[in-house]
XYZ file of C-alpha atoms in Angstrom:
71
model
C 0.000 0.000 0.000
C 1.665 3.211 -1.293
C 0.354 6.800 0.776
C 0.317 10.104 -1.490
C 1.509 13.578 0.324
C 0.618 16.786 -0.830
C 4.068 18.854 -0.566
C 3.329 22.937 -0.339
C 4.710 26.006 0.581
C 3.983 27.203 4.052
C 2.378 30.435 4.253
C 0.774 32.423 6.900
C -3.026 32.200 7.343
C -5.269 34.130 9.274
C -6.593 31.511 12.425
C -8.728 32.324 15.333
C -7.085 31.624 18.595
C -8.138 28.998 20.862
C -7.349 28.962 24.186
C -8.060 27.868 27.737
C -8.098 29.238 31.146
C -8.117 27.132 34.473
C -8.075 27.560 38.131
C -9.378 27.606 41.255
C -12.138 29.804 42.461
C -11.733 32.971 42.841
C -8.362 33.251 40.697
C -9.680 35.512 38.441
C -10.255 33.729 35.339
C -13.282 35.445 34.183
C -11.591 39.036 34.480
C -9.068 37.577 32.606
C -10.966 36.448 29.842
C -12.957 40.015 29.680
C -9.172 41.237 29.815
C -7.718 39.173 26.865
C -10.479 39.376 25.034
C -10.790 43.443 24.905
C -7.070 43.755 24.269
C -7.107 41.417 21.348
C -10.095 42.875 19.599
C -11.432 46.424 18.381
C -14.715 45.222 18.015
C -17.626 43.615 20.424
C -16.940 40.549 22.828
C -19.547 38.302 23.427
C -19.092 36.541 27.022
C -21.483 33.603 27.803
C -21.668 33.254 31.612
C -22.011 29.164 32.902
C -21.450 30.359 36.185
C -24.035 31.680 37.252
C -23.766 35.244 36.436
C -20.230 35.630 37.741
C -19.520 37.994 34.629
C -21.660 40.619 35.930
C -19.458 41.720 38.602
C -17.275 43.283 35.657
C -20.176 45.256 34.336
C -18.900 48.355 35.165
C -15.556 47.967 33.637
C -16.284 46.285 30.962
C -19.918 47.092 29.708
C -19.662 50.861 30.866
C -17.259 52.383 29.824
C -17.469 51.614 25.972
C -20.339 49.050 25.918
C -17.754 46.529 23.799
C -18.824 43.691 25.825
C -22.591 41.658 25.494
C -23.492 39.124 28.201
């Protein structure tokens, strides 16, 4: 059994990032998401909330001050 490869040149492509935060508690993983998220984008962040609303402690400095980020 013979396999064929496809040999090409290796050029950049745009990708969208994937990533994961973990931790205990109260480390501050949601703030960092809102955080990372803002900083990597100019335009809206969408942030859905599994834990029971926890994102809505950032409301004011995240949804106030230039509305950016939807819940």
């Amino acid at each position: 059994m013979r396999t064929q490869f496809t040999v090409t040149k290796l050029t950049m492509q745009k990708v969208q990032l994937r990533m994961a935060l973990f931790g205990p508690t109260g480390s501050g993983k949601t703030y960092t998401a809102l955080t990372m998220a803002c900083a990597l984008t100019p335009g809206n962040v969408l942030i859905i909330d599994s834990e029971r609303g926890s994102a809505s402690r950032y409301a004011i400095q995240f949804g106030g001050k230039d509305g950016r980020v939807d819940h």
